[in-house]
């Protein structure tokens, strides 16, 4: 694999390959010595134009466990705030000799631009771009589902026929989009639940069932997985819903709704959580919740992605 | 197209494995603290077969068998096409203080074994590590030597040795082409 930019163009086989390698990576994380020599001598740059502590430390942990050298670059306080363009930054990284660039950018498409520009030879890994995609998040979610559903027999499996309900701010969520494309290619049935104001234009053309009521969705979609999205107060520049209490009442996963779920249904959240808003403390701390597993699995999935991107001859397409 | 010649047939392979099994038991003076660790894919199958033969010879407790994937420990990842990793399974009792016999199908440059020694290091500290290979074809690039060898097979560097095993390929044979 040359770059990992989105999940929309991933094939089923590629997705399963990444998840299977993540299984092996996860097995190494149970050992006393967690570090592998795999990417010794490689340099990975975490190029973060947007603040994100958890994604950055997850990538940093993944790179370090593979013995790569990590350079963290945050736009704040860097030459970017002095007006340096993405092109100049990329050329600087090229001169430093970066083998891989993990990029988080507020503009949708920035990683694709970096990958296709010819400014830099390094493998580009999208760590979230605007409202477009966040592929490693979707992969770690799929990995977590597969683990919970199939346990030891996960290897090689897809998610055929699994019902996944994604609730919340679909419009601003790259996680929802990346998950939709990946879950579709793995064979799952996806439903979105959100107030009409938080559904992006064109959603009805996507391969997804849309509900406005969480209770109806739980009744009709019979979910194996409920995924709550964070209400991103920093992106709420307009009145998308009347107030937080009303949101919590209509679209929040409260204890009553949790009690009505089937035994096997798991609760996922990409974090950080707004307890009491999209998820109740009871739901977040219950046995069903996979929030911390998702964090741990994130490191394994990112190790797999970095391994696939940086091993093998640079420049080959396979 | 080069001609393909069969070097070992099913009976030869099974004789070679029986001899290796006897040698392992003899050098270890029994089966105490013995762990067979195969290198996927065919090394793992061979390790299982050797373990079965040893339990027939010795008649006591079964020998622990593990499987050690070395993909992530290779030093040539950048030079070769990407290869997917495979599961590593170690005996639950661990390998600290044991006699580990690494088992692989073909011993060639020695780089796989070097990687395996690194990988083993991350799992614990065996008392002794030995190496068993069904075929030793020479052309070593590192100072590594096998303790137990099924067959020495001097070969040219561009020749290809294929080990086929019943469990995976439907038949037992070693061919050179």
XYZ file of C-alpha atoms in Angstrom:
495
model
C 0.000 0.000 0.000
C 1.387 3.385 -1.005
C -0.857 5.689 1.058
C -3.874 5.351 3.337
C -6.133 8.297 2.552
C -9.689 7.054 2.930
C -11.816 3.968 3.438
C -14.023 4.679 0.435
C -11.476 3.229 -1.987
C -10.382 0.311 0.219
C -11.309 -3.113 -1.109
C -12.685 -5.838 1.123
C -9.428 -7.781 0.850
C -7.292 -4.771 1.751
C -9.503 -3.981 4.730
C -9.334 -7.564 6.001
C -5.552 -7.632 5.466
C -5.142 -4.524 7.660
C -7.446 -5.974 10.342
C -5.623 -9.326 10.303
C -2.202 -7.701 10.621
C -3.651 -5.616 13.457
C -4.516 -8.921 15.172
C -0.836 -9.876 15.107
C 0.170 -6.420 16.279
C -2.333 -6.651 19.099
C -0.859 -10.017 20.131
C 2.578 -8.412 20.439
C 1.069 -5.774 22.732
C 0.218 -8.438 25.313
C 3.902 -9.325 25.734
C 6.377 -8.107 28.251
C 8.455 -6.555 25.457
C 6.004 -4.573 23.361
C 8.525 -3.177 20.951
C 9.203 -4.641 17.500
C 12.239 -3.815 15.361
C 10.122 -3.676 12.200
C 10.546 -0.026 11.184
C 13.977 0.570 12.651
C 15.681 3.449 10.868
C 12.457 4.869 9.421
C 11.308 8.386 10.245
C 7.632 9.138 10.722
C 6.367 12.702 11.023
C 3.124 13.426 12.843
C 1.987 16.533 10.993
C -0.903 17.930 13.018
C -2.583 21.088 11.784
C -5.434 20.483 14.214
C -5.174 19.683 17.896
C -5.756 16.054 18.712
C -4.060 14.581 21.695
C -5.488 11.069 21.505
C -4.945 10.467 17.806
C -1.449 11.907 17.994
C -0.353 9.860 20.996
C -1.933 6.770 19.459
C 0.127 7.232 16.293
C 3.177 8.112 18.342
C 2.826 4.946 20.423
C 2.278 2.869 17.261
C 5.368 4.306 15.543
C 7.557 3.885 18.614
C 6.442 0.291 19.196
C 7.613 -0.423 15.652
C 10.980 1.211 16.467
C 10.528 4.108 14.030
C 11.809 7.575 14.881
C 8.945 9.989 15.457
C 8.891 13.727 14.878
C 5.859 15.556 16.195
C 4.916 18.679 14.338
C 2.067 20.830 15.488
C 1.021 23.806 13.413
C 0.534 25.951 16.462
C 3.742 27.785 17.227
C 5.405 26.533 14.042
C 6.288 28.253 10.800
C 2.710 27.595 9.700
C 1.593 30.357 12.022
C 4.176 32.521 10.246
C 2.460 31.779 6.948
C 4.319 28.752 5.607
C 2.295 26.754 3.088
C 1.667 23.013 3.077
C 3.959 22.739 0.071
C 6.887 24.352 1.876
C 6.323 22.209 4.946
C 6.179 19.087 2.756
C 9.413 19.998 1.032
C 11.051 20.542 4.400
C 9.944 17.070 5.462
C 11.281 15.653 2.199
C 14.643 17.293 2.901
C 14.686 15.850 6.423
C 14.098 12.408 4.900
C 10.684 11.487 6.273
C 9.544 8.000 5.254
C 5.977 8.413 6.440
C 3.739 11.398 7.134
C 0.707 11.130 9.370
C -1.357 14.187 8.624
C -4.336 15.731 10.411
C -5.689 18.794 8.649
C -8.842 20.918 9.003
C -9.278 21.014 5.211
C -10.949 18.018 3.571
C -8.638 16.603 0.938
C -5.356 17.981 2.295
C -3.807 14.489 2.744
C -4.849 13.477 -0.787
C -3.249 16.634 -2.096
C -0.040 15.922 -0.204
C 0.009 12.345 -1.517
C -0.525 13.291 -5.157
C 1.480 16.516 -5.260
C 4.915 15.068 -5.910
C 6.307 17.351 -3.184
C 7.289 14.396 -1.075
C 8.028 10.664 -1.574
C 6.859 9.571 1.860
C 3.796 7.425 2.455
C 0.876 9.584 3.558
C -1.554 8.459 6.216
C -4.712 10.485 6.733
C -5.322 11.035 10.447
C -8.491 13.037 9.856
C -9.143 15.715 7.269
C -11.952 18.219 7.782
C -15.321 16.523 7.509
C -14.002 14.029 4.953
C -12.441 10.878 6.420
C -10.573 9.368 9.360
C -9.663 5.916 8.033
C -7.708 4.511 10.991
C -10.598 5.378 13.320
C -12.998 3.399 11.109
C -10.536 0.509 10.924
C -10.117 0.398 14.680
C -13.905 0.488 15.102
C -14.300 -2.420 12.673
C -11.482 -4.245 14.475
C -13.226 -3.720 17.828
C -16.552 -4.990 16.449
C -14.909 -8.060 14.940
C -13.122 -8.822 18.204
C -16.290 -8.497 20.300
C -18.408 -10.499 17.882
C -16.029 -13.299 16.887
C -13.373 -13.298 19.635
C -10.546 -15.689 18.849
C -12.005 -16.533 15.443
C -11.805 -12.984 14.102
C -9.022 -13.554 11.626
C -10.124 -13.365 8.003
C -13.744 -12.528 8.915
C -15.833 -9.673 7.537
C -18.883 -8.106 9.201
C -21.513 -9.558 6.908
C -25.061 -8.871 8.117
C -24.041 -6.974 11.260
C -26.355 -4.058 12.060
C -24.571 -0.866 13.066
C -26.433 2.255 14.209
C -24.436 5.489 14.224
C -26.017 8.286 16.270
C -25.331 11.996 16.399
C -23.657 14.724 14.434
C -23.233 12.998 11.082
C -22.669 16.289 9.298
C -19.431 17.262 11.007
C -18.258 13.705 11.474
C -15.525 12.218 9.332
C -15.739 9.198 11.636
C -19.322 8.529 10.477
C -18.315 8.758 6.823
C -15.203 6.583 7.121
C -17.167 4.037 9.117
C -19.978 3.938 6.590
C -17.689 3.181 3.634
C -15.644 0.613 5.511
C -18.592 -1.147 7.137
C -20.355 -1.301 3.770
C -17.390 -2.957 2.073
C -17.211 -5.425 4.985
C -20.877 -6.309 4.478
C -22.522 -4.606 7.481
C -25.859 -2.752 7.420
C -25.429 0.829 8.563
C -28.069 3.228 9.896
C -27.622 6.897 10.770
C -29.687 8.523 13.509
C -29.648 12.315 13.737
C -31.846 15.370 13.674
C -32.364 16.493 10.071
C -30.177 19.551 10.746
C -27.159 17.343 11.465
C -27.395 15.250 8.296
C -25.135 16.416 5.478
C -26.539 17.261 2.070
C -26.719 14.180 -0.143
C -26.888 11.631 2.691
C -29.920 10.027 1.058
C -27.801 8.962 -1.878
C -25.498 6.985 0.439
C -26.019 3.279 1.138
C -27.471 3.922 4.585
C -30.852 3.816 6.364
C -31.758 7.108 8.009
C -33.752 7.554 11.210
C -34.609 10.681 13.123
C -35.548 8.898 16.322
C -33.098 6.783 18.290
C -35.936 4.726 19.791
C -37.291 3.851 16.333
C -33.801 2.955 15.128
C -33.216 0.630 18.087
C -36.587 -1.020 17.467
C -36.320 -1.391 13.698
C -32.594 -1.820 12.974
C -32.106 -4.255 15.860
C -28.496 -3.110 16.264
C -25.508 -5.268 17.149
C -23.521 -2.080 17.559
C -24.577 1.413 18.642
C -21.972 4.059 17.961
C -22.376 7.467 19.556
C -20.649 10.454 18.018
C -19.381 13.335 20.059
C -21.360 16.544 19.849
C -18.554 18.805 18.695
C -19.410 21.997 20.510
C -16.422 23.656 18.846
C -18.016 23.150 15.442
C -21.537 24.152 16.492
C -21.576 27.586 14.936
C -25.306 27.575 14.300
C -28.413 26.331 16.059
C -28.520 22.685 14.926
C -30.741 21.630 17.823
C -32.649 23.649 20.448
C -30.508 22.894 23.498
C -28.349 20.221 25.020
C -31.070 18.862 27.273
C -33.352 18.265 24.339
C -30.541 16.576 22.403
C -29.795 14.291 25.341
C -33.473 13.417 25.662
C -34.018 12.592 21.965
C -30.667 11.301 20.759
C -28.630 10.537 23.863
C -28.059 6.931 24.911
C -29.471 6.986 28.430
C -29.835 4.169 30.945
C -33.451 3.439 29.944
C -32.471 2.946 26.301
C -29.495 0.781 27.325
C -31.817 -1.436 29.377
C -33.929 -2.007 26.258
C -31.008 -3.253 24.122
C -30.403 -6.908 23.340
C -27.744 -8.663 25.389
C -25.211 -8.810 22.582
C -25.395 -5.129 21.575
C -22.178 -3.213 22.178
C -21.789 0.527 22.712
C -19.014 2.383 20.929
C -17.766 5.958 21.138
C -14.694 7.417 19.415
C -14.052 9.681 22.409
C -13.709 12.103 24.004
C -17.173 11.601 25.500
C -19.606 14.252 26.675
C -21.119 12.303 29.533
C -24.766 13.208 30.066
C -25.082 14.597 26.545
C -24.723 11.912 23.862
C -24.005 9.116 26.340
C -24.980 8.587 29.976
C -22.343 7.716 32.535
C -24.113 4.390 33.071
C -23.847 3.506 29.384
C -20.239 4.696 29.133
C -19.107 2.593 32.085
C -21.183 -0.508 31.356
C -19.833 -3.892 30.259
C -21.179 -3.204 26.795
C -19.035 -0.132 26.330
C -15.907 -0.613 24.221
C -14.497 2.887 24.622
C -11.193 1.866 26.213
C -10.837 -1.210 23.982
C -11.145 1.154 21.030
C -8.212 3.176 22.346
C -6.041 0.080 22.816
C -7.074 -1.335 19.446
C -6.264 2.017 17.865
C -2.571 1.468 18.560
C -2.656 -2.022 16.990
C -4.529 -0.857 13.894
C -2.180 2.094 13.427
C 0.823 -0.208 13.801
C -0.667 -2.370 11.032
C -1.282 0.636 8.787
C 2.232 2.010 9.318
C 3.736 -1.408 8.674
C 1.826 -1.769 5.411
C 2.740 1.733 4.300
C 6.413 1.681 5.162
C 7.537 -1.863 4.475
C 8.294 -2.977 0.971
C 9.801 -0.957 -1.801
C 8.684 2.702 -1.789
C 7.029 3.545 -5.059
C 5.485 0.170 -5.732
C 1.754 0.319 -5.999
C 0.867 -2.941 -4.272
C 12.346 -23.428 -17.997
C 14.507 -25.546 -15.746
C 13.676 -29.169 -15.113
C 12.193 -30.040 -11.743
C 13.841 -32.868 -9.862
C 12.389 -34.551 -6.798
C 14.999 -34.789 -4.063
C 12.973 -36.240 -1.213
C 9.776 -38.233 -1.369
C 7.237 -38.804 1.361
C 9.095 -41.761 2.906
C 12.427 -39.862 2.852
C 10.877 -36.887 4.619
C 9.358 -39.040 7.303
C 12.694 -40.893 7.806
C 14.538 -37.577 8.059
C 12.058 -36.261 10.631
C 12.305 -39.457 12.663
C 16.084 -39.154 12.720
C 15.906 -35.478 13.727
C 13.454 -36.399 16.507
C 15.821 -39.047 17.889
C 18.730 -36.623 17.753
C 16.733 -33.955 19.598
C 15.739 -36.370 22.375
C 19.306 -37.634 22.626
C 20.962 -34.230 22.810
C 18.373 -32.983 25.317
C 18.662 -36.224 27.327
C 14.889 -36.716 27.286
C 12.022 -34.313 26.769
C 12.235 -32.262 29.971
C 11.999 -28.535 29.310
C 11.842 -29.084 25.584
C 9.868 -26.660 23.378
C 9.631 -26.979 19.603
C 9.080 -23.650 17.883
C 8.240 -23.705 14.179
C 8.702 -20.822 11.797
C 5.496 -20.399 9.723
C 4.220 -21.746 7.565
C 5.934 -25.066 6.907
C 8.275 -24.916 9.888
C 5.243 -24.963 12.175
C 3.879 -28.090 10.491
C 7.284 -29.783 10.757
C 7.524 -28.845 14.447
C 4.143 -30.478 15.060
C 5.206 -33.632 13.246
C 8.476 -33.839 15.184
C 6.558 -33.385 18.444
C 4.305 -36.325 17.524
C 7.276 -38.538 16.683
C 9.037 -37.573 19.923
C 5.980 -38.447 22.000
C 5.911 -41.843 20.251
C 9.617 -42.398 20.961
C 9.530 -41.191 24.505
C 5.970 -42.157 25.396
C 5.761 -39.529 28.117
C 4.114 -36.110 28.243
C 3.591 -34.355 24.911
C 6.232 -31.861 23.862
C 5.156 -28.191 23.814
C 4.934 -26.743 20.300
C 4.882 -23.081 19.353
C 4.818 -21.013 16.224
C 6.950 -17.910 15.812
C 6.232 -15.368 13.097
C 9.366 -13.496 12.142
C 7.958 -11.139 9.490
C 8.102 -8.109 11.767
C 11.698 -8.859 12.728
C 13.173 -9.125 9.242
C 15.975 -6.773 8.289
C 15.002 -6.665 4.614
C 11.473 -5.251 4.856
C 12.409 -2.266 2.744
C 13.957 -4.371 -0.002
C 11.260 -6.977 -0.532
C 7.559 -6.692 -1.291
C 5.298 -6.371 1.730
C 4.396 -9.663 3.305
C 1.516 -10.149 5.700
C 2.409 -11.284 9.186
C 1.132 -14.530 10.678
C 0.052 -15.476 14.173
C 2.660 -16.237 16.819
C 1.665 -18.790 19.426
C 3.905 -19.643 22.303
C 3.297 -22.344 24.919
C 1.328 -20.871 27.821
C 4.035 -21.914 30.232
C 6.474 -19.611 28.430
C 9.978 -20.369 27.220
C 12.081 -19.098 30.131
C 14.704 -21.656 31.085
C 13.613 -24.145 28.412
C 15.463 -25.763 25.526
C 13.958 -24.236 22.421
C 14.411 -26.027 19.114
C 13.642 -23.708 16.212
C 12.266 -25.647 13.273
C 12.236 -24.431 9.665
C 11.853 -26.172 6.324
C 14.824 -24.721 4.425
C 17.966 -23.152 5.853
C 19.422 -20.698 3.345
C 20.985 -17.291 4.046
C 20.444 -17.574 7.796
C 18.582 -14.267 7.936
C 15.292 -15.876 8.878
C 17.001 -17.612 11.792
C 18.628 -14.355 12.879
C 15.177 -12.726 12.891
C 13.794 -15.687 14.802
C 16.461 -15.315 17.494
C 15.480 -11.652 17.878
C 11.800 -12.537 18.025
C 12.452 -15.272 20.573
C 14.264 -12.750 22.725
C 11.049 -10.746 23.077
C 9.202 -13.780 24.409
C 11.594 -14.804 27.135
C 15.025 -16.218 27.838
C 15.457 -19.867 26.904
C 18.321 -21.819 28.485
C 19.443 -23.119 25.094
C 18.316 -22.497 21.530
C 18.924 -25.141 18.877
C 18.096 -25.159 15.207
C 16.528 -27.926 13.145
C 16.000 -27.702 9.378
C 14.624 -30.224 6.952
C 16.922 -28.984 4.170
C 20.224 -27.128 4.433
C 20.961 -25.671 1.025
C 24.025 -23.607 1.950
C 24.768 -20.004 0.842
C 24.853 -18.669 4.386
C 25.210 -14.888 4.769
C 25.487 -15.036 8.561
C 27.476 -17.276 10.904
C 24.585 -19.641 11.614
C 24.664 -23.433 11.631
C 21.892 -25.962 12.171
C 22.134 -28.550 14.958
C 19.761 -31.020 13.319
C 19.524 -31.371 9.543
C 17.257 -33.624 7.495
C 19.288 -33.397 4.317
C 22.214 -31.342 3.086
C 21.367 -30.202 -0.400
C 24.158 -28.296 -2.138
C 22.447 -26.019 -4.660
C 23.198 -23.148 -7.005
C 22.025 -19.775 -5.768
C 19.455 -19.381 -8.535
C 17.944 -22.803 -8.016
C 14.621 -22.998 -6.268
C 13.916 -25.507 -3.520
C 10.247 -26.210 -2.798
C 9.133 -28.122 0.250
C 5.593 -29.432 -0.060
C 3.786 -30.875 2.929
C 0.638 -32.981 3.085
C -1.183 -30.652 5.549
C -0.796 -27.638 3.276
C -0.032 -28.830 -0.238
C -1.694 -32.248 -0.294
C 1.569 -34.207 -0.662
C 4.993 -34.613 0.909
C 7.936 -33.829 -1.353
C 11.052 -31.708 -1.777
C 11.868 -30.575 -5.283
C 14.673 -28.572 -6.820
C 14.270 -26.594 -10.027
